[in-house]
Amino acid sequence: MTGFLALGHWHRGWYDTRATAGEFVRPDAKFRKRPAPGALRAEPGRYHLYVSLACPWAHRTLIMRTLKGLEDALPVSIVEPVMDEEGWAFSAALPDRANGFAHLHQAYTAARPEYSGRVSVPVLWDARAGTIVNNESADIVRILDEDGEYYPAALRSRIDAMNAYVYENINNGVYRCGFASDQQAYERAFDRLFNALDHLEAVLSRSRFLVGDRATEADWRLFTTLVRFDAVYHVHFKCNRNRLADFANLHAYALDLYRHPGVAATVDMDHIKRHYYMSHPHLNPSRIVPRGPALDFTGRQQ
């Protein structure tokens, strides 16, 4: 289920694609502030990260939190994978450890009582100020990578260009396929997606990583889409020209990133599959979750 806030009140409703000729357009994040330099480590526990283990945008922030060793400094609350009638929800098993809210939209209205817009993850919350600092995953990744280890100055222009290409054609491209409400819009998104995957397959035939000789934020931003591709996007979003497993270089690259210390623990395929197949009833009215495919990111895949 999905919905939105209008002047602080929750409404159920899907994305309206009538004005965009059936094409899905992702709304911009509305909280874009940053903590003071060094604040996350200087004040452990002040900031809190709200995430879904199913969401690729939230996943990239969890990966960066792990890579930077911020687990103790930055506690996390995880929403239930299946949205209810009020969107992202907490439960007794998965409670809101910062505020005790029942639904994530309460954090949005606590920060801005007359907030209007979608309620998305991730959210970086300031517990001392009682407000949302940032809900843009790209910003939060760089907030966590404060010293720029994964965004080195010498590579920034190349990383920015790669990020833009991957976002437009792949990260958001799978959603443009899956959420399209017009055949031509879907086919345009489909062609862009697989043209981009073909291009990166060629890039990775010459290089282990997308930019430079080590993993950068560009690789982690792509990884969270790739790890979901065969289990979800191939079927549920009709991205079915090829599986990830059919791309020799992209597949090997995804396995390489998965084996990076700490990354495997951030991948929860149960949450991923249950969220997508059970939270989009207009795409999957039965809400049946496929048992397959057989995936093993440690190195074997069928």
Short mmCIF file of C-alpha atoms in Angstrom, two decimals:
data_model
loop_
_atom_site.label_atom_id
_atom_site.label_comp_id
_atom_site.label_asym_id
_atom_site.label_seq_id
_atom_site.Cartn_x
_atom_site.Cartn_y
_atom_site.Cartn_z
CA MET A 1 0.00 0.00 0.00
CA THR A 2 1.19 3.51 -0.57
CA GLY A 3 -0.04 7.00 0.06
CA PHE A 4 1.00 10.53 0.86
CA LEU A 5 0.59 13.36 3.33
CA ALA A 6 -1.42 16.44 2.39
CA LEU A 7 -1.07 19.27 4.89
CA GLY A 8 -0.13 16.75 7.55
CA HIS A 9 -2.98 14.31 6.91
CA TRP A 10 -2.48 10.81 5.52
CA HIS A 11 -4.19 9.82 2.28
CA ARG A 12 -4.04 6.52 0.46
CA GLY A 13 -3.14 6.78 -3.19
CA TRP A 14 -0.80 5.66 -5.92
CA TYR A 15 1.43 7.89 -8.05
CA ASP A 16 -0.58 9.91 -10.56
CA THR A 17 1.00 9.44 -13.99
CA ARG A 18 -1.77 11.06 -16.02
CA ALA A 19 0.11 14.33 -16.35
CA THR A 20 3.33 12.59 -17.48
CA ALA A 21 1.93 10.43 -20.30
CA GLY A 22 2.05 7.30 -18.17
CA GLU A 23 5.67 7.77 -17.10
CA PHE A 24 6.64 7.45 -13.44
CA VAL A 25 8.38 10.59 -12.12
CA ARG A 26 10.04 10.34 -8.72
CA PRO A 27 9.37 13.35 -6.47
CA ASP A 28 12.31 15.25 -5.01
CA ALA A 29 13.29 14.88 -1.36
CA LYS A 30 12.18 17.81 0.79
CA PHE A 31 14.59 17.64 3.74
CA ARG A 32 18.14 18.43 2.66
CA LYS A 33 20.06 19.68 5.72
CA ARG A 34 23.33 18.27 7.08
CA PRO A 35 24.63 17.76 10.62
CA ALA A 36 27.61 19.81 11.73
CA PRO A 37 30.96 18.29 10.69
CA GLY A 38 31.95 15.42 12.97
CA ALA A 39 28.61 15.43 14.79
CA LEU A 40 27.74 11.77 14.16
CA ARG A 41 30.83 10.47 15.96
CA ALA A 42 31.03 13.32 18.48
CA GLU A 43 27.46 12.78 19.68
CA PRO A 44 26.75 9.05 19.31
CA GLY A 45 23.04 8.33 19.47
CA ARG A 46 21.90 11.87 18.73
CA TYR A 47 21.19 10.99 15.12
CA HIS A 48 19.01 8.10 14.10
CA LEU A 49 18.53 6.38 10.75
CA TYR A 50 15.12 5.15 9.62
CA VAL A 51 15.36 2.53 6.87
CA SER A 52 13.59 -0.26 5.06
CA LEU A 53 15.70 -3.34 4.35
CA ALA A 54 13.65 -3.71 1.16
CA CYS A 55 14.32 -0.26 -0.27
CA PRO A 56 17.39 0.17 -2.51
CA TRP A 57 17.68 3.86 -1.63
CA ALA A 58 17.75 3.10 2.10
CA HIS A 59 20.04 0.12 1.49
CA ARG A 60 22.84 2.33 0.15
CA THR A 61 22.85 4.28 3.45
CA LEU A 62 23.01 1.05 5.48
CA ILE A 63 25.97 -0.09 3.40
CA MET A 64 27.80 3.19 3.95
CA ARG A 65 27.04 3.07 7.68
CA THR A 66 28.69 -0.37 7.74
CA LEU A 67 31.65 0.60 5.56
CA LYS A 68 32.38 3.61 7.79
CA GLY A 69 31.99 1.69 11.07
CA LEU A 70 29.16 3.89 12.32
CA GLU A 71 26.99 1.14 13.78
CA ASP A 72 27.45 2.32 17.39
CA ALA A 73 27.27 6.04 16.61
CA LEU A 74 24.17 5.86 14.41
CA PRO A 75 21.36 3.59 15.65
CA VAL A 76 18.78 2.33 13.17
CA SER A 77 15.05 1.65 13.17
CA ILE A 78 13.74 -0.69 10.48
CA VAL A 79 10.20 -0.52 9.13
CA GLU A 80 8.13 -3.60 8.36
CA PRO A 81 8.69 -4.80 4.79
CA VAL A 82 4.98 -4.86 3.91
CA MET A 83 3.31 -1.47 3.93
CA ASP A 84 -0.08 -1.20 5.60
CA GLU A 85 -2.86 1.30 4.92
CA GLU A 86 -0.71 4.09 6.36
CA GLY A 87 2.48 3.25 4.48
CA TRP A 88 5.74 2.32 6.18
CA ALA A 89 4.91 0.86 9.60
CA PHE A 90 6.65 -0.22 12.79
CA SER A 91 5.65 -3.17 14.95
CA ALA A 92 6.47 -4.94 18.20
CA ALA A 93 9.07 -6.95 16.29
CA LEU A 94 10.43 -3.91 14.46
CA PRO A 95 9.81 -0.90 16.72
CA ASP A 96 10.68 2.74 16.22
CA ARG A 97 13.63 2.99 18.60
CA ALA A 98 13.87 6.77 18.38
CA ASN A 99 10.31 7.99 18.95
CA GLY A 100 7.98 5.03 19.39
CA PHE A 101 5.94 6.02 16.36
CA ALA A 102 3.57 3.47 14.79
CA HIS A 103 4.14 4.79 11.26
CA LEU A 104 6.96 6.64 9.57
CA HIS A 105 4.65 9.42 8.41
CA GLN A 106 4.50 10.53 12.06
CA ALA A 107 8.17 11.46 11.87
CA TYR A 108 7.41 13.65 8.87
CA THR A 109 4.60 15.49 10.60
CA ALA A 110 6.64 15.79 13.81
CA ALA A 111 9.30 17.56 11.75
CA ARG A 112 6.83 19.61 9.69
CA PRO A 113 3.20 19.50 10.92
CA GLU A 114 1.72 20.58 7.57
CA TYR A 115 4.02 18.46 5.42
CA SER A 116 2.69 17.52 2.01
CA GLY A 117 4.31 14.81 -0.10
CA ARG A 118 5.41 11.20 -0.14
CA VAL A 119 6.82 9.51 2.97
CA SER A 120 10.03 7.79 1.96
CA VAL A 121 13.05 6.06 3.45
CA PRO A 122 15.81 6.62 4.36
CA VAL A 123 15.36 9.34 6.96
CA LEU A 124 18.14 10.85 9.04
CA TRP A 125 16.56 12.02 12.29
CA ASP A 126 17.99 14.41 14.90
CA ALA A 127 16.76 13.11 18.25
CA ARG A 128 17.91 16.18 20.18
CA ALA A 129 16.13 18.65 17.90
CA GLY A 130 13.20 16.30 17.27
CA THR A 131 13.22 16.73 13.53
CA ILE A 132 14.21 15.24 10.19
CA VAL A 133 17.62 16.36 9.00
CA ASN A 134 17.61 14.71 5.58
CA ASN A 135 15.56 12.25 3.55
CA GLU A 136 17.66 12.17 0.37
CA SER A 137 19.71 8.96 0.20
CA ALA A 138 22.46 10.50 -1.92
CA ASP A 139 22.99 13.22 0.70
CA ILE A 140 22.92 10.77 3.59
CA VAL A 141 25.55 8.57 1.92
CA ARG A 142 27.91 11.56 1.78
CA ILE A 143 27.02 12.66 5.32
CA LEU A 144 28.13 9.22 6.51
CA ASP A 145 31.21 9.26 4.28
CA GLU A 146 32.28 12.58 5.75
CA ASP A 147 35.96 12.23 4.87
CA GLY A 148 35.16 11.40 1.24
CA GLU A 149 36.75 7.96 1.29
CA TYR A 150 34.22 6.74 -1.28
CA TYR A 151 33.96 10.11 -3.04
CA PRO A 152 37.63 11.09 -3.51
CA ALA A 153 38.30 14.59 -4.83
CA ALA A 154 40.30 13.37 -7.83
CA LEU A 155 37.38 11.25 -9.08
CA ARG A 156 34.40 13.42 -8.18
CA SER A 157 33.52 14.62 -11.67
CA ARG A 158 33.62 11.06 -12.99
CA ILE A 159 31.64 9.72 -10.03
CA ASP A 160 29.01 12.44 -10.44
CA ALA A 161 28.63 11.64 -14.13
CA MET A 162 28.36 7.91 -13.45
CA ASN A 163 25.86 8.47 -10.64
CA ALA A 164 23.65 10.56 -12.91
CA TYR A 165 23.80 7.95 -15.68
CA VAL A 166 23.05 5.04 -13.36
CA TYR A 167 20.26 6.88 -11.56
CA GLU A 168 18.45 7.99 -14.70
CA ASN A 169 18.71 4.72 -16.57
CA ILE A 170 19.02 1.94 -13.96
CA ASN A 171 18.28 2.89 -10.33
CA ASN A 172 15.18 4.83 -11.31
CA GLY A 173 14.92 3.06 -14.65
CA VAL A 174 13.58 -0.15 -13.12
CA TYR A 175 10.86 1.90 -11.41
CA ARG A 176 10.04 3.66 -14.65
CA CYS A 177 9.44 0.22 -16.12
CA GLY A 178 7.49 -1.15 -13.19
CA PHE A 179 5.36 1.89 -12.44
CA ALA A 180 4.65 2.93 -16.04
CA SER A 181 0.94 3.14 -16.85
CA ASP A 182 1.35 3.42 -20.61
CA GLN A 183 2.83 0.89 -23.04
CA GLN A 184 5.06 3.37 -24.84
CA ALA A 185 6.35 4.86 -21.58
CA TYR A 186 7.18 1.35 -20.39
CA GLU A 187 8.99 0.45 -23.62
CA ARG A 188 11.04 3.66 -23.56
CA ALA A 189 12.11 2.94 -19.99
CA PHE A 190 12.79 -0.71 -20.83
CA ASP A 191 15.08 0.20 -23.76
CA ARG A 192 16.95 2.80 -21.72
CA LEU A 193 17.44 0.34 -18.88
CA PHE A 194 18.90 -2.46 -20.97
CA ASN A 195 20.96 -0.13 -23.15
CA ALA A 196 22.53 1.16 -19.94
CA LEU A 197 23.11 -2.34 -18.57
CA ASP A 198 24.74 -3.31 -21.88
CA HIS A 199 26.97 -0.25 -21.62
CA LEU A 200 28.06 -1.04 -18.06
CA GLU A 201 28.64 -4.67 -19.03
CA ALA A 202 31.19 -3.32 -21.52
CA VAL A 203 32.70 -0.91 -18.97
CA LEU A 204 33.19 -3.77 -16.52
CA SER A 205 34.88 -5.88 -19.18
CA ARG A 206 37.77 -3.40 -18.90
CA SER A 207 37.60 -2.43 -15.24
CA ARG A 208 36.79 -4.08 -11.93
CA PHE A 209 34.82 -1.03 -10.77
CA LEU A 210 32.82 1.73 -12.43
CA VAL A 211 35.25 4.56 -11.67
CA GLY A 212 38.91 4.04 -10.83
CA ASP A 213 40.58 0.98 -9.37
CA ARG A 214 38.57 0.68 -6.13
CA ALA A 215 34.95 0.78 -5.08
CA THR A 216 33.44 4.24 -4.82
CA GLU A 217 29.96 5.44 -3.93
CA ALA A 218 29.02 4.93 -7.60
CA ASP A 219 29.47 1.17 -7.19
CA TRP A 220 27.37 0.96 -4.04
CA ARG A 221 24.60 3.01 -5.64
CA LEU A 222 24.45 0.54 -8.53
CA PHE A 223 24.83 -2.55 -6.34
CA THR A 224 21.56 -2.04 -4.47
CA THR A 225 19.63 -2.22 -7.75
CA LEU A 226 21.59 -5.19 -9.08
CA VAL A 227 21.11 -7.28 -5.95
CA ARG A 228 17.31 -6.94 -6.35
CA PHE A 229 17.23 -7.43 -10.10
CA ASP A 230 16.59 -11.14 -10.62
CA ALA A 231 14.40 -11.61 -7.54
CA VAL A 232 12.14 -8.60 -8.13
CA TYR A 233 12.68 -6.29 -11.07
CA HIS A 234 13.00 -9.01 -13.71
CA VAL A 235 9.49 -10.31 -12.96
CA HIS A 236 7.57 -7.77 -10.88
CA PHE A 237 8.71 -4.70 -12.85
CA LYS A 238 8.74 -6.48 -16.25
CA CYS A 239 12.49 -5.85 -16.73
CA ASN A 240 12.74 -9.20 -18.45
CA ARG A 241 15.02 -8.96 -21.46
CA ASN A 242 17.82 -10.53 -19.40
CA ARG A 243 18.54 -11.54 -15.83
CA LEU A 244 21.51 -10.13 -13.98
CA ALA A 245 22.86 -13.69 -14.16
CA ASP A 246 22.96 -13.35 -17.97
CA PHE A 247 25.47 -10.47 -17.80
CA ALA A 248 28.83 -12.10 -17.14
CA ASN A 249 30.63 -8.97 -16.00
CA LEU A 250 27.80 -7.27 -14.10
CA HIS A 251 27.01 -10.52 -12.33
CA ALA A 252 30.61 -11.12 -11.27
CA TYR A 253 30.86 -7.47 -10.19
CA ALA A 254 27.74 -7.76 -8.01
CA LEU A 255 29.13 -10.91 -6.37
CA ASP A 256 32.42 -9.11 -5.74
CA LEU A 257 30.67 -6.22 -4.00
CA TYR A 258 28.46 -8.59 -2.00
CA ARG A 259 31.56 -10.28 -0.58
CA HIS A 260 32.92 -6.97 0.72
CA PRO A 261 33.14 -7.24 4.55
CA GLY A 262 29.84 -6.40 6.21
CA VAL A 263 27.81 -5.95 3.02
CA ALA A 264 26.08 -9.36 3.00
CA ALA A 265 24.53 -8.60 6.38
CA THR A 266 22.74 -5.59 4.88
CA VAL A 267 20.98 -7.72 2.23
CA ASP A 268 17.66 -9.18 3.39
CA MET A 269 16.02 -10.99 0.48
CA ASP A 270 12.99 -11.92 2.56
CA HIS A 271 12.22 -8.25 3.26
CA ILE A 272 12.97 -7.35 -0.35
CA LYS A 273 10.62 -9.91 -1.88
CA ARG A 274 7.79 -9.51 0.61
CA HIS A 275 7.83 -5.73 0.25
CA TYR A 276 7.63 -5.56 -3.51
CA TYR A 277 5.24 -8.44 -4.13
CA MET A 278 2.92 -7.63 -1.21
CA SER A 279 2.93 -3.79 -1.13
CA HIS A 280 1.94 -3.15 -4.76
CA PRO A 281 -1.47 -4.85 -5.10
CA HIS A 282 -2.23 -3.11 -8.41
CA LEU A 283 0.88 -4.83 -9.86
CA ASN A 284 0.40 -8.14 -8.03
CA PRO A 285 -3.24 -8.43 -6.90
CA SER A 286 -2.77 -11.90 -5.41
CA ARG A 287 0.15 -10.67 -3.29
CA ILE A 288 1.77 -14.08 -3.81
CA VAL A 289 5.53 -13.96 -3.23
CA PRO A 290 7.50 -16.13 -5.69
CA ARG A 291 9.62 -18.84 -4.10
CA GLY A 292 12.38 -18.38 -6.68
CA PRO A 293 14.75 -17.63 -8.18
CA ALA A 294 17.52 -19.63 -6.51
CA LEU A 295 20.12 -16.99 -5.63
CA ASP A 296 23.48 -17.31 -3.96
CA PHE A 297 25.50 -14.10 -3.96
CA THR A 298 28.43 -15.86 -2.36
CA GLY A 299 29.34 -17.13 -5.79
CA ARG A 300 26.80 -19.62 -7.15
CA GLN A 301 23.61 -18.79 -8.97
CA GLN A 302 21.09 -20.87 -10.89
#
